[in-house]
Backbone as a ProteinNet text record, in pm:
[ID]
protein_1_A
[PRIMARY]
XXXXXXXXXXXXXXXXXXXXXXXXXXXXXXXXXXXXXXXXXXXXXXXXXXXXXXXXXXXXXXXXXXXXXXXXXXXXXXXXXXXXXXXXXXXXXXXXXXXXXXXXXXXXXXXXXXXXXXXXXXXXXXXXXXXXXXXXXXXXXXXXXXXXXXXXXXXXXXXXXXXXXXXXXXXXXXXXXXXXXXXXXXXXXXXXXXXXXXXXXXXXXXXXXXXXXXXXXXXXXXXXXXXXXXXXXXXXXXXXXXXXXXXXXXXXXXXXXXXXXXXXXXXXXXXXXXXXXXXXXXXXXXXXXXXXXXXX
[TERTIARY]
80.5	0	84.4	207.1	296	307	278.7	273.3	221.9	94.6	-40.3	96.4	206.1	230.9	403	441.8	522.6	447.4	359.4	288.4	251.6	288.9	285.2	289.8	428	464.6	379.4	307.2	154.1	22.5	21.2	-94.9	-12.1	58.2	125.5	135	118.9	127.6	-38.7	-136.8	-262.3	-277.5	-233.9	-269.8	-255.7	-104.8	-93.4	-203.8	-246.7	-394.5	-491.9	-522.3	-633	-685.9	-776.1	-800.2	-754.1	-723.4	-718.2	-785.2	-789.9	-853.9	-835.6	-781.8	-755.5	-782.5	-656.9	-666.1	-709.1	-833.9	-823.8	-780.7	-775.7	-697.3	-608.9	-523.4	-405.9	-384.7	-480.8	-509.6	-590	-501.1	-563.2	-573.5	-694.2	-690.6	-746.3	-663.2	-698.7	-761.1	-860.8	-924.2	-922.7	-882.1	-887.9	-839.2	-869.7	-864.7	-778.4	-668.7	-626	-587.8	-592.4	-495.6	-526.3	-643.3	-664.2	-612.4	-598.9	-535.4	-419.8	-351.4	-174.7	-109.6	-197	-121.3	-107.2	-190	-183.4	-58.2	-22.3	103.1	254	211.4	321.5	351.1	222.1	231.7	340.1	273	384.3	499.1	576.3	747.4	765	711.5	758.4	696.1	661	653.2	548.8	438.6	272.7	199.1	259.9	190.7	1.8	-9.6	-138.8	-201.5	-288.4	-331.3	-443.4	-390.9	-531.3	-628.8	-612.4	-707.3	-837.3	-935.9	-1064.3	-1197.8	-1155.3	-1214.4	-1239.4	-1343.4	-1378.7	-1465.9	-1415.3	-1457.3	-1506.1	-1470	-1480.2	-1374.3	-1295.4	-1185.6	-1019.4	-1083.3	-1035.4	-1051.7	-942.5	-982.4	-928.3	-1123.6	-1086	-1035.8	-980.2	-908.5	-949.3	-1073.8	-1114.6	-1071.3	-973.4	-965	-1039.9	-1108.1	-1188.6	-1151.3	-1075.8	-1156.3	-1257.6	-1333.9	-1427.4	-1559.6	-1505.9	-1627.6	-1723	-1735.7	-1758.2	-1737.5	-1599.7	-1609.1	-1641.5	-1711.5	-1794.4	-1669.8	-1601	-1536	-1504.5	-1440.8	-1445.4	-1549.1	-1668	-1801.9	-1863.7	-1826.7	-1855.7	-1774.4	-1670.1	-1550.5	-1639.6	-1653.6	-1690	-1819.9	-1909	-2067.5	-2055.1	-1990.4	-1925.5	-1840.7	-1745.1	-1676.8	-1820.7	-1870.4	-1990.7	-2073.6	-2088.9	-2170.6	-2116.9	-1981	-1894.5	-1878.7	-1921	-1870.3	-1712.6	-1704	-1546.7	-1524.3	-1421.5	-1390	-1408.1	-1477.4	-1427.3	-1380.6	-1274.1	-1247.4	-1237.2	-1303.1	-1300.5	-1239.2	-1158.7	-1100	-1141.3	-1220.6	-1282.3	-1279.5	-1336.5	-1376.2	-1496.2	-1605.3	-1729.3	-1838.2	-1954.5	-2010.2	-2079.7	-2089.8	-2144.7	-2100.8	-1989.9	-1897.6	-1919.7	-1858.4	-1902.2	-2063.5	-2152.9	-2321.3	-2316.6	-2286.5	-2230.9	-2225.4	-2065.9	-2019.7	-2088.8	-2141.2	-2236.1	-2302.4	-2427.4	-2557.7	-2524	-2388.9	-2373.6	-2270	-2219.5	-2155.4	-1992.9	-1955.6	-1868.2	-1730.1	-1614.4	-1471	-1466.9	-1500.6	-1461.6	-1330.4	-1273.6	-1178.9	-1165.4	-1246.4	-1274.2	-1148.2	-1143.9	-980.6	-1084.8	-995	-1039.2	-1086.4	-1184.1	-1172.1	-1188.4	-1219.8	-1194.2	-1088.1	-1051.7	-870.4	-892.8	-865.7	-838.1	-748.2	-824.9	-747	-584	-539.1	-384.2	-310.9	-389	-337.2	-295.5	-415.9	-450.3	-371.5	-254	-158.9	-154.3	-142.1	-86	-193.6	-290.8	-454	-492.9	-454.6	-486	-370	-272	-164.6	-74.2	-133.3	-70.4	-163.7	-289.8	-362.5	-334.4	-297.3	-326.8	-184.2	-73.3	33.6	44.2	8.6	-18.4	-105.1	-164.5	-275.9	-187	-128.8	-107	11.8	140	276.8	244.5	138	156.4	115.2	-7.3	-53.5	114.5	163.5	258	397	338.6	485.2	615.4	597.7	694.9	719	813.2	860.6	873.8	780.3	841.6	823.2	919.1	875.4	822.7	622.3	550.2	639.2	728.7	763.5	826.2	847.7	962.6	886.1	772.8	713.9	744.3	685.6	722.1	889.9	923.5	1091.2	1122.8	1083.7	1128.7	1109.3	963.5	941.9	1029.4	1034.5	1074.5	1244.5	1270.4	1455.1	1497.6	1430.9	1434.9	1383.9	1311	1216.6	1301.3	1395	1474.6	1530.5	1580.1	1639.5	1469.8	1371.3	1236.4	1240.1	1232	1200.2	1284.1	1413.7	1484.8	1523.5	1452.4	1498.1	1357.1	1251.3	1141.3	1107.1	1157.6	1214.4	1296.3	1411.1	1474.6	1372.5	1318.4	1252.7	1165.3	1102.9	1007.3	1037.5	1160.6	1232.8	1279	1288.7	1348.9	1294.8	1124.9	1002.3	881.3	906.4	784.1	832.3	668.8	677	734	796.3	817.8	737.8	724.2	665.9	729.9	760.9	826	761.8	841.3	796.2	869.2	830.9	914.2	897.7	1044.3	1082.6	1124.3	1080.6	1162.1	1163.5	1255	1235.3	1143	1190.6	1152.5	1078	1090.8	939.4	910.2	840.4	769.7	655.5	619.9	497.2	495.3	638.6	606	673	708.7	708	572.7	489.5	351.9	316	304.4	248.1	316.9	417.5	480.7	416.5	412	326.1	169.3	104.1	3.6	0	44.2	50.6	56	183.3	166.2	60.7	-30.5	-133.9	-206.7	-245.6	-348.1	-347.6	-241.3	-165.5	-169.3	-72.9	-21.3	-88.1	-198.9	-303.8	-176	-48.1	61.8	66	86.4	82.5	248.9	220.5	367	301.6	397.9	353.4	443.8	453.6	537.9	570.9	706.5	720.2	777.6	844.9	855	1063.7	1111.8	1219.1	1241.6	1310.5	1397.5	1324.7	1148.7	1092.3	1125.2	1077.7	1104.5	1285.3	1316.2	1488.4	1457.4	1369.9	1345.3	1263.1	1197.8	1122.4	1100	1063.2	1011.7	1145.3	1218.6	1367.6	1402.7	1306.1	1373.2	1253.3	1189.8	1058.1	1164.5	1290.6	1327.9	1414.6	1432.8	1515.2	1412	1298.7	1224	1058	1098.4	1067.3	1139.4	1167.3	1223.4	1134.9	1005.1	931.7	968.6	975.6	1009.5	1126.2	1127	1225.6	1194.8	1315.2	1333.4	1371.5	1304.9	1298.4	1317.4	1455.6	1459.9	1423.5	1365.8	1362.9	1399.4	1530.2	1660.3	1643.6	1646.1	1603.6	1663.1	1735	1845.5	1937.1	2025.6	2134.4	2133.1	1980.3	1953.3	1909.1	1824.3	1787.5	1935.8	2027.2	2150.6	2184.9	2129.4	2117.5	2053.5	1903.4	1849.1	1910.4	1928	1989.5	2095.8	2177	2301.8	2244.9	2173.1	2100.7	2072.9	1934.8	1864.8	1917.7	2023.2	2113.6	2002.8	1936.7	1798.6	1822	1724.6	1727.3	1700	1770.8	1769	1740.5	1633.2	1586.2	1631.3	1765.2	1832.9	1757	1715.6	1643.2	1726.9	1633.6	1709.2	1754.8	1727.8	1793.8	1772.6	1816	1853.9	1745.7	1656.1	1513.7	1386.7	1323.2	1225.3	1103.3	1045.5	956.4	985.3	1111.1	1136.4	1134	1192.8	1184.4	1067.7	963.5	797.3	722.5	773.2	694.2	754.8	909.8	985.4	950.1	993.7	983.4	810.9	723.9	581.7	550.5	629.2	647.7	696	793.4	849.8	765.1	695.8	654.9	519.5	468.7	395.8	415.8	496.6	567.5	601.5	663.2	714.2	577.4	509.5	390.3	290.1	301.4	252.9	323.6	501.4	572.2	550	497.4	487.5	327.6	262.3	119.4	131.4	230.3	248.8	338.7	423	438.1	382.5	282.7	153.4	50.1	42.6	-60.6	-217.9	-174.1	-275.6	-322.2	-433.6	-519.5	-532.1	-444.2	-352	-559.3	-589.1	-764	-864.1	-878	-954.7	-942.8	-1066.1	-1067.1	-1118.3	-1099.5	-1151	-1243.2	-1191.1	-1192.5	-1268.5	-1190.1	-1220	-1355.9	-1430.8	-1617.2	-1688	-1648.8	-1741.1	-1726.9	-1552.9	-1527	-1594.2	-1611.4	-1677.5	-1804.1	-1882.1	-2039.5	-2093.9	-2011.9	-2030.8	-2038.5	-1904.9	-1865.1	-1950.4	-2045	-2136.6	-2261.5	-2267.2	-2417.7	-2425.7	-2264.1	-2230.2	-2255.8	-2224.9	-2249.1	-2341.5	-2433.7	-2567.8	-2531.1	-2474.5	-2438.7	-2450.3	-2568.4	-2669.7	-2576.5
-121.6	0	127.4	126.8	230.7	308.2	233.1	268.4	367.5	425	524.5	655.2	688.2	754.4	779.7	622.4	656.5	664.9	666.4	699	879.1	934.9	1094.8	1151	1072	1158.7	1180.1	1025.8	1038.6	1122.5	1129.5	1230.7	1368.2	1431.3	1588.2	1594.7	1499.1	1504	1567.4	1479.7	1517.4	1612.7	1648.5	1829.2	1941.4	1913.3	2019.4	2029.9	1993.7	1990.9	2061.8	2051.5	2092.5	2265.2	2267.4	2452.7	2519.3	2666.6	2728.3	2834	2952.7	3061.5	3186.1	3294	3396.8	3459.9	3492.2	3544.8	3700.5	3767.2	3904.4	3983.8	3941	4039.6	3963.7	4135.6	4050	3956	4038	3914.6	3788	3710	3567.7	3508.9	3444	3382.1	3208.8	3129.5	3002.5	2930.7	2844.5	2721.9	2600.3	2500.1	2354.5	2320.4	2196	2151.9	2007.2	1914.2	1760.6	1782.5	1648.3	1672.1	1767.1	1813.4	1915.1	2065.4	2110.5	2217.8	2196	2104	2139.2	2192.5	2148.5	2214.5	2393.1	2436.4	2575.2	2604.6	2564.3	2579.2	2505.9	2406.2	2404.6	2500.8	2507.9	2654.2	2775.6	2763.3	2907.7	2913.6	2794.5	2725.8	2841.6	2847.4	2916.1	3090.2	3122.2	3275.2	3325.4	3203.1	3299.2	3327.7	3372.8	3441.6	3389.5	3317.4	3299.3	3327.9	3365.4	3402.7	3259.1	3272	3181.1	3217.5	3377.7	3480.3	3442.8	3401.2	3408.4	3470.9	3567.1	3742.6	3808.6	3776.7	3834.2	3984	4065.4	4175.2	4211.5	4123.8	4171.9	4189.8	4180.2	4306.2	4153.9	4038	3924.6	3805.1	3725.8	3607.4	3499.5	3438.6	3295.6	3150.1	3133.3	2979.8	2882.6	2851.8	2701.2	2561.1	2426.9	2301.5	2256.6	2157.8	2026.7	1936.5	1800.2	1709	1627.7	1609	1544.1	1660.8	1805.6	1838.7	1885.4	1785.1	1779.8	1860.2	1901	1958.3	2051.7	2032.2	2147.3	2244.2	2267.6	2351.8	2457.1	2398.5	2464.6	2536	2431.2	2497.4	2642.9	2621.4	2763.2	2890.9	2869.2	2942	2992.4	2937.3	2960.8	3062	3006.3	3080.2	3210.1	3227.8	3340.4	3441.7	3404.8	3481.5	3516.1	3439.1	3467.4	3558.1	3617.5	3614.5	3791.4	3818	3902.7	4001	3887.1	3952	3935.4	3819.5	3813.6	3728.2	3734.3	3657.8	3523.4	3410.8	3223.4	3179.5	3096.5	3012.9	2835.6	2748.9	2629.5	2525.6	2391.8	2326.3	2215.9	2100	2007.9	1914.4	1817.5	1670.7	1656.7	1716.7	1712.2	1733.3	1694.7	1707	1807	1876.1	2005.4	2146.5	2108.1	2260.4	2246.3	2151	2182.1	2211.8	2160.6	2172.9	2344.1	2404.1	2485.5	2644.4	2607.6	2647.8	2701.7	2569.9	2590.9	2678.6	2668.8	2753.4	2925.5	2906.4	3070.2	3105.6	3009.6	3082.8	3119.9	3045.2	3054.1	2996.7	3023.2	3004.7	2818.4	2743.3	2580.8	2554.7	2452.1	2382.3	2232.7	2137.9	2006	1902.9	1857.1	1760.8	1635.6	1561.6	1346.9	1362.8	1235.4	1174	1054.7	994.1	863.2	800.7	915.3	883.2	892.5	866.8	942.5	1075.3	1196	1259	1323.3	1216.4	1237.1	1187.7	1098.2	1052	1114.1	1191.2	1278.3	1438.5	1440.1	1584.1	1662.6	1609.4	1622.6	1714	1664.4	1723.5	1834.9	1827.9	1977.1	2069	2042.7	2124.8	2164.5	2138.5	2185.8	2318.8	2290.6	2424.4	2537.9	2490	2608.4	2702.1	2618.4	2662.1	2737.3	2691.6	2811.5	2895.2	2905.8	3041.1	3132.7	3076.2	3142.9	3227.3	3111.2	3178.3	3314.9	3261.1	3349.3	3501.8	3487.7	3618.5	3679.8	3635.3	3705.9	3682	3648.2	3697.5	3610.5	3518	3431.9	3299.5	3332.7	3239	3044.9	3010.5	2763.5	2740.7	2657.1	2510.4	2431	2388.7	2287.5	2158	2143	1995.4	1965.6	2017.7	1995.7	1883.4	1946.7	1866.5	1696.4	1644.7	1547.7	1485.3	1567.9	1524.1	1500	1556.5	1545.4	1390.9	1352.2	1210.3	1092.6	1117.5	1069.7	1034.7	1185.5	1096.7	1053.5	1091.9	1035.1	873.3	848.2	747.1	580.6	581.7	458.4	497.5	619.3	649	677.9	672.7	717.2	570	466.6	313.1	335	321.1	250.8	357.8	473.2	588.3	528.1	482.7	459.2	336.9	228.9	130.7	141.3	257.4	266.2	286.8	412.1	528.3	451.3	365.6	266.2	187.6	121.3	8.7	125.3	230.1	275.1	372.1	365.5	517	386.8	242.2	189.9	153.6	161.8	159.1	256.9	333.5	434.4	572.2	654.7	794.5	903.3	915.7	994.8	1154.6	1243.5	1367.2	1448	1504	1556.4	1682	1726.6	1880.2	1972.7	2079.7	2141.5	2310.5	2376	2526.7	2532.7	2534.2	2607.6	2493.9	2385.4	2325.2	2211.1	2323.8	2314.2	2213.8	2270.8	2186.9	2066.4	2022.7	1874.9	1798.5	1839	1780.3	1730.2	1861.6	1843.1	1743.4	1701	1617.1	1495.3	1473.5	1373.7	1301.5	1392.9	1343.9	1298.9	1327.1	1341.3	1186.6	1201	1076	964.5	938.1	834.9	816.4	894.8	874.3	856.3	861	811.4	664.5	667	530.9	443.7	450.4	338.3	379.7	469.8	484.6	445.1	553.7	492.8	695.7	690.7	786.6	886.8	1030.5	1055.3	1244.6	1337.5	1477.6	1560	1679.6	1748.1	1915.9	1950.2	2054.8	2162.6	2291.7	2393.6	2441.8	2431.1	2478.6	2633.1	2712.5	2715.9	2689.3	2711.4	2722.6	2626.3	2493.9	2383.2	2396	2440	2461.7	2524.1	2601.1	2685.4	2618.4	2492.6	2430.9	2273.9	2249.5	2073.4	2026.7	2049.2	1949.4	1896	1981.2	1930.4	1840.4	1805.1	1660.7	1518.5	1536.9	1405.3	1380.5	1427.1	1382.6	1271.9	1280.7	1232.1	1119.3	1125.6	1103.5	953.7	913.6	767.3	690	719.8	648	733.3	895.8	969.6	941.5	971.6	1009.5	1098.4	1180.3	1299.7	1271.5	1368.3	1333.4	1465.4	1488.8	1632.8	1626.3	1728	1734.2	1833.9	1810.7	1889.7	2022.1	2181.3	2258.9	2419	2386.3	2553.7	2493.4	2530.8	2512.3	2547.6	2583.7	2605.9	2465.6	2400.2	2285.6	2218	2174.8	2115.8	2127	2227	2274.5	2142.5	2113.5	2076.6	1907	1869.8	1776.1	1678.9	1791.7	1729.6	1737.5	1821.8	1832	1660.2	1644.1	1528.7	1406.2	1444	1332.2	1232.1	1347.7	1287.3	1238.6	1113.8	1063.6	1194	1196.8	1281.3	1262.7	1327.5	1321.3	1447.8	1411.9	1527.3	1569.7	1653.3	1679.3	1650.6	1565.9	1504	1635.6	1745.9	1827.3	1958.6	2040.4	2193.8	2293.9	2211.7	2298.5	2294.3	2354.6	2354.5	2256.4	2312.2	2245	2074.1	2007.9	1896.9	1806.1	1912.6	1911.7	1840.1	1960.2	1904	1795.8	1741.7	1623.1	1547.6	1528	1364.2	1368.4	1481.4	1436.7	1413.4	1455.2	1396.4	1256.1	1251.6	1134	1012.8	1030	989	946.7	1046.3	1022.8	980	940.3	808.6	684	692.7	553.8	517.5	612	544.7	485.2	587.4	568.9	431.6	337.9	237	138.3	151.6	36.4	57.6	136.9	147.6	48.6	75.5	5.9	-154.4	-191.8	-287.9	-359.6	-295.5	-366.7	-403.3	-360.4	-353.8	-378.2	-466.6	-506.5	-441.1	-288.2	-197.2	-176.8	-138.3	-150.6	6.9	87.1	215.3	323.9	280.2	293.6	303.8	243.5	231.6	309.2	377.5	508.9	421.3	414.4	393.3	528.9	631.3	765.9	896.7	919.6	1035.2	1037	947.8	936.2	996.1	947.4	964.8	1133.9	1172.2	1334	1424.3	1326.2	1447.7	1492.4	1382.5	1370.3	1423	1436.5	1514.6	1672.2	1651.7	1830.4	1890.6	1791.3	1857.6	1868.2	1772.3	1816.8	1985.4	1990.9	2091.6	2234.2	2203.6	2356.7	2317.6	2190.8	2203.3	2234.2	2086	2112.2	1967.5	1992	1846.7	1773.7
0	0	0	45.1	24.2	-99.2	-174.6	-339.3	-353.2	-301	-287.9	-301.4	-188.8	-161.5	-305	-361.7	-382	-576.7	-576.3	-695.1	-702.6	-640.3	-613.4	-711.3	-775.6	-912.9	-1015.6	-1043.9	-1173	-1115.2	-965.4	-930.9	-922.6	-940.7	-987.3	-1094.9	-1211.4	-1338.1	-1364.6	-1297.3	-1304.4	-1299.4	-1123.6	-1036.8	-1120.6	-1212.4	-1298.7	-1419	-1446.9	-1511	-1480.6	-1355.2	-1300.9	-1292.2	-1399.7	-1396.3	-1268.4	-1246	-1140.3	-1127	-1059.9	-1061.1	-1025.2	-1106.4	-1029.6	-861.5	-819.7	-648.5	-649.1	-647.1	-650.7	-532.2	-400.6	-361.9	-276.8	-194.6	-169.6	-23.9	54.2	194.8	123.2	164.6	124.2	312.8	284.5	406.9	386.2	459.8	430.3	535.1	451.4	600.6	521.2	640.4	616.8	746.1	748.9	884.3	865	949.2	914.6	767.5	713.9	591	460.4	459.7	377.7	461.7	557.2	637	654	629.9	652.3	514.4	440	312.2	274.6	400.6	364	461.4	540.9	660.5	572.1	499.4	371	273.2	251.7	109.1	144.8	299.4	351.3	358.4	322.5	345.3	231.7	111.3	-14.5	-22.3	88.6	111.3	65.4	43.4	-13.9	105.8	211.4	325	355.8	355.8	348.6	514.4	560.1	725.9	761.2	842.9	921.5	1008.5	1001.7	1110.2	1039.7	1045.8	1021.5	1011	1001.4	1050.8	899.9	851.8	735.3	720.2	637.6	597	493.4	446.4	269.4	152.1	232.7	169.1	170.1	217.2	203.2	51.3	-6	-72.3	29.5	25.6	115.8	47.2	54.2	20.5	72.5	63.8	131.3	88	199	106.5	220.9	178.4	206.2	129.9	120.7	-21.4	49.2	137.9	138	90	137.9	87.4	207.7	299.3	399.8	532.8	550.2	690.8	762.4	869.3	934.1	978.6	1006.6	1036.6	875.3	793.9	659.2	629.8	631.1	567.5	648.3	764.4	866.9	810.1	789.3	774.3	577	509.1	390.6	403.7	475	486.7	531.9	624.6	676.6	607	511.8	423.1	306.2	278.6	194.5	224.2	342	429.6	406.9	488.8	435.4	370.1	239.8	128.9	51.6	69.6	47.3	-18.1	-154.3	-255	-225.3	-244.3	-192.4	-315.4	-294.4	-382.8	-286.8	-354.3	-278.5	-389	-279	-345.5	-328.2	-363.6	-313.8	-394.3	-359.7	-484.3	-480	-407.9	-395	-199.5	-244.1	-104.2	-65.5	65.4	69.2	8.9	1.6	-49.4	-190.1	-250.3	-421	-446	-397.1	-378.1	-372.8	-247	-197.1	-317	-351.3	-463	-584.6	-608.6	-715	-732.2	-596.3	-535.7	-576.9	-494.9	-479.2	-601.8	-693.8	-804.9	-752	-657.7	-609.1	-752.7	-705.3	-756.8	-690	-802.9	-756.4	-839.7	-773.9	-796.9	-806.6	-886.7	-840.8	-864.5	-764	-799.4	-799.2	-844.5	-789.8	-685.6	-661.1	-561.5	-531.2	-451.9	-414.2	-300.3	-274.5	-169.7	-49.2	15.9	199.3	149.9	253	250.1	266.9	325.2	296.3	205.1	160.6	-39.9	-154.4	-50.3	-247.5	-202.3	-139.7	-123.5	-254.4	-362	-484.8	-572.5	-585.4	-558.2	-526.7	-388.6	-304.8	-346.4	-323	-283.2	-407	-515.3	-625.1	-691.2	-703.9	-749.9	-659.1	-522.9	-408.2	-489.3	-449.5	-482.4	-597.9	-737.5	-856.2	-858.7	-774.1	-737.9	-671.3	-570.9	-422.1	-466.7	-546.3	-573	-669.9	-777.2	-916.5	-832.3	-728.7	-683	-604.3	-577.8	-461.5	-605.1	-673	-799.1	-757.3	-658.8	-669.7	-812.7	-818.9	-983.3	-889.9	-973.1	-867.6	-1056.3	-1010.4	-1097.5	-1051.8	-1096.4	-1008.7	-1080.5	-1173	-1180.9	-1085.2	-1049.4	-923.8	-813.2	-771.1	-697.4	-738.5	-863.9	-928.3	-929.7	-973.7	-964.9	-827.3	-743.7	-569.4	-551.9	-580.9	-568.4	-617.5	-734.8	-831.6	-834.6	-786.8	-795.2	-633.2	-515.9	-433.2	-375	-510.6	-451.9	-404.2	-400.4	-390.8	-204.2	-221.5	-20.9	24.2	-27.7	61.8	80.3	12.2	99.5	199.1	126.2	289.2	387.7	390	508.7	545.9	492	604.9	641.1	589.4	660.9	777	783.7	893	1011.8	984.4	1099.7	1111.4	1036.4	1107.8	1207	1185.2	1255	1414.1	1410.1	1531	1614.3	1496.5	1593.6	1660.1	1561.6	1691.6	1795.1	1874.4	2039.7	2098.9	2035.9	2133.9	2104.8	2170.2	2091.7	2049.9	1904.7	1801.4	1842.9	1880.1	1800.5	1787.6	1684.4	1543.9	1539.4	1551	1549.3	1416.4	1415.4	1287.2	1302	1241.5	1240	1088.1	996.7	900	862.5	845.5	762.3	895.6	983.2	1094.5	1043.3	923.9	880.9	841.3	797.6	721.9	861.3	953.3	1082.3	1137.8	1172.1	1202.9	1124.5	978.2	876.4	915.7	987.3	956.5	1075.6	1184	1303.5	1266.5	1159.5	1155.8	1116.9	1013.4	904.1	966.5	1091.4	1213.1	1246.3	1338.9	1431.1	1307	1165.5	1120.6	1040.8	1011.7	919	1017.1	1141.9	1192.9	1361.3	1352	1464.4	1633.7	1629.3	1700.3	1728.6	1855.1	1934	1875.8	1804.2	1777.1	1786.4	1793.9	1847.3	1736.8	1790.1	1679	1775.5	1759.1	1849.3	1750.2	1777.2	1696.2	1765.5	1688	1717.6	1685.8	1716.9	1855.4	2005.3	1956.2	2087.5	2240.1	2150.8	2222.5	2307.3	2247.6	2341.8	2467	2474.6	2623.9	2728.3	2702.3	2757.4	2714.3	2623.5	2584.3	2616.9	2591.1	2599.8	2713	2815.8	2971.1	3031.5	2909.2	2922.5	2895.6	2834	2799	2947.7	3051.9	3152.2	3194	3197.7	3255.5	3155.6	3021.2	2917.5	2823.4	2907.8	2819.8	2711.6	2726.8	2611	2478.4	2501	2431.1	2302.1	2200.3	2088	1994.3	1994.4	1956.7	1798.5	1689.8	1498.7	1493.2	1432.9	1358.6	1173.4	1125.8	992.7	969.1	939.9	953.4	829.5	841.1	766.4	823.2	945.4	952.9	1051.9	1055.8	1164.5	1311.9	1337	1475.6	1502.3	1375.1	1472	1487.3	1453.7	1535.2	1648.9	1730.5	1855.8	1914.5	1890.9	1952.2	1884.1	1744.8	1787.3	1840.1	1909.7	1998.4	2130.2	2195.6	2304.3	2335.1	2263.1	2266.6	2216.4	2128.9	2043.8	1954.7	1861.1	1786.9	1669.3	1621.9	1503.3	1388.7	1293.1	1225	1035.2	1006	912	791.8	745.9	608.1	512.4	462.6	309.6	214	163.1	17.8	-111.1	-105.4	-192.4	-151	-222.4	-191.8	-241.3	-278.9	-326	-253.9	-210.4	-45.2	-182.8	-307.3	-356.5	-359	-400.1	-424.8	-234.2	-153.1	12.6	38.5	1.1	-2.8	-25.5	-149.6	-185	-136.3	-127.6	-87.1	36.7	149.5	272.6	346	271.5	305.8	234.1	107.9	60.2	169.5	225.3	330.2	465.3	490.7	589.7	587.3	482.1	424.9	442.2	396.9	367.7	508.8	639.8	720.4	803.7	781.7	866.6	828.9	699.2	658.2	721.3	695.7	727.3	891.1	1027.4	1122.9	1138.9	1049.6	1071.8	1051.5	927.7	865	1017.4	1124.8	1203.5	1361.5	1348.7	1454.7	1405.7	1297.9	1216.9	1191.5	1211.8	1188.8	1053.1	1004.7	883.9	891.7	782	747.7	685.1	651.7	612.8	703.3	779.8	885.1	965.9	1019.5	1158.5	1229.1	1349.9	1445.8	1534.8	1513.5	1654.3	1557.6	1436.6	1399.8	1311.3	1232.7	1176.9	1325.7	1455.6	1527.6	1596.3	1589.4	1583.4	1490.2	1383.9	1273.4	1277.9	1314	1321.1	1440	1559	1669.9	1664.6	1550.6	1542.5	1426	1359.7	1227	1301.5	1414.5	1505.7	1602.4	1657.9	1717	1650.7	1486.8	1412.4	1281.8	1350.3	1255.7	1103.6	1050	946.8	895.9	787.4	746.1	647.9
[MASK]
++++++++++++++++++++++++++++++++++++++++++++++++++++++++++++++++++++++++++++++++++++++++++++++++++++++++++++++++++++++++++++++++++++++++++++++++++++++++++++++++++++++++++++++++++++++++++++++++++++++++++++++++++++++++++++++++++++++++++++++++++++++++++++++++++++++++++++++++++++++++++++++++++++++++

């Protein structure tokens, strides 16, 4: 099943396909929540400033991802900018938001679907990115995304074969300065793949405080995803397993090391004989939290 993740490259071949839509102004503000919401905290690695203040005026373009379509938290955040008066653009595969969309003539974006949402990265996080960069005049090559996968894909097995072999049973969490986010993701990807308890902290912060949890923290292990020379600080401190970026370009950064942390997070399920698909916890979070803000 690892494949899902190391097949990335033919779903960015797709993404780049996928119509986009002019950003009219220049506060962009984004909502998504779990694996459709980390991609806007990635986007920001490459300087498209995007806000997560939620405070609409008018005078905002909202960036909504969902791919189910579905989430009450998104869908609030949308009605409200509508509500406003404020540019929406939504990115979805269907559900209430494309329904949604429609109604009000909104800016859609329909990717695939069929995936769990952390499958389909490639999907989401490629239209955002040629919207987001072109408005803020930053120059990417989206192949890159593709190539990241692609020429790394031989050290992504066996770096997550390793980190598999040396993050179960114990509890992983994963530090980073600058791509804070694909730390967070990497944590994420654990607790949903291999349903195995793993956290995620923020460097330099964590130096002033979390670090003095491992005196007393032995279940603990410390994962850098290594990205400025401050985190070296913290990993001689903790003397942490350490995760290098496979190249010198933050876009190619992006795809391998979430690529990565796919993959580790299967071979972690694959050895606790967990079923990487299956929720147990979060259908019954959602349906609680769509009764909470009455959302049919």
């Amino acid at each position: 099943m690892d494949e899902i993740y190391l097949n990335w490259d033919r779903m960015f071949d797709e993404a780049y396909r996928i119509p986009i839509h002019e950003i009219k102004n220049d506060n962009i503000v984004f909502s998504g929540i779990g694996g459709s919401g980390i991609i806007g905290e990635i986007a920001n690695i490459l300087g498209v400033e995007l806000s997560f203040k939620r405070k609409f005026t008018g005078k905002e373009s909202l960036v909504a991802v969902s791919y189910s379509g579905t989430t009450s938290e998104t869908i609030v955040d949308v009605e409200n900018a509508v509500k406003a008066g404020s540019e929406v653009i939504i990115i979805t595969s269907g559900g209430i938001l494309e329904k949604f969309a429609k109604e009000k003539s909104l800016k859609l974006i329909n990717v695939p679907s069929g995936f769990q949402t952390r499958y389909a990265f490639p999907y989401l996080f490629t239209p955002l990115i040629k919207m987001t960069t072109k408005k803020r005049g930053i120059k990417i090559n989206e192949t890159e995304l593709k190539e990241g996968v692609v020429e790394a894909k031989e050290k992504i097995k066996t770096d997550a074969a390793r980190l598999a072999e040396l993050l179960i049973n114990r509890i992983p969490v994963i530090y980073s300065s600058k791509y804070l986010a694909i730390a967070k993701r990497f944590k994420q990807e654990i607790n949903e793949n291999a349903k195995h308890p793993a956290f995620y902290g923020e460097i330099p912060e964590i130096n002033h405080n979390e670090i003095e949890s491992y005196v007393h923290g032995p279940s603990l292990v410390s994962v850098i995803v290594e990205s400025s020379e401050i985190d070296k600080i913290t990993e001689d401190v903790l003397n942490s397993i350490v995760i290098k970026p496979y190249f010198s370009n933050d876009l190619k950064n992006i795809s391998s090391l979430l690529a990565l942390a796919g993959v580790t997070s299967l071979e972690m399920a694959k050895k606790i004989n967990e079923k990487p698909d299956k929720l147990y916890n979060i259908p019954k979070a959602r349906q609680l939290t769509s009764k909470l803000f009455r959302i049919n």
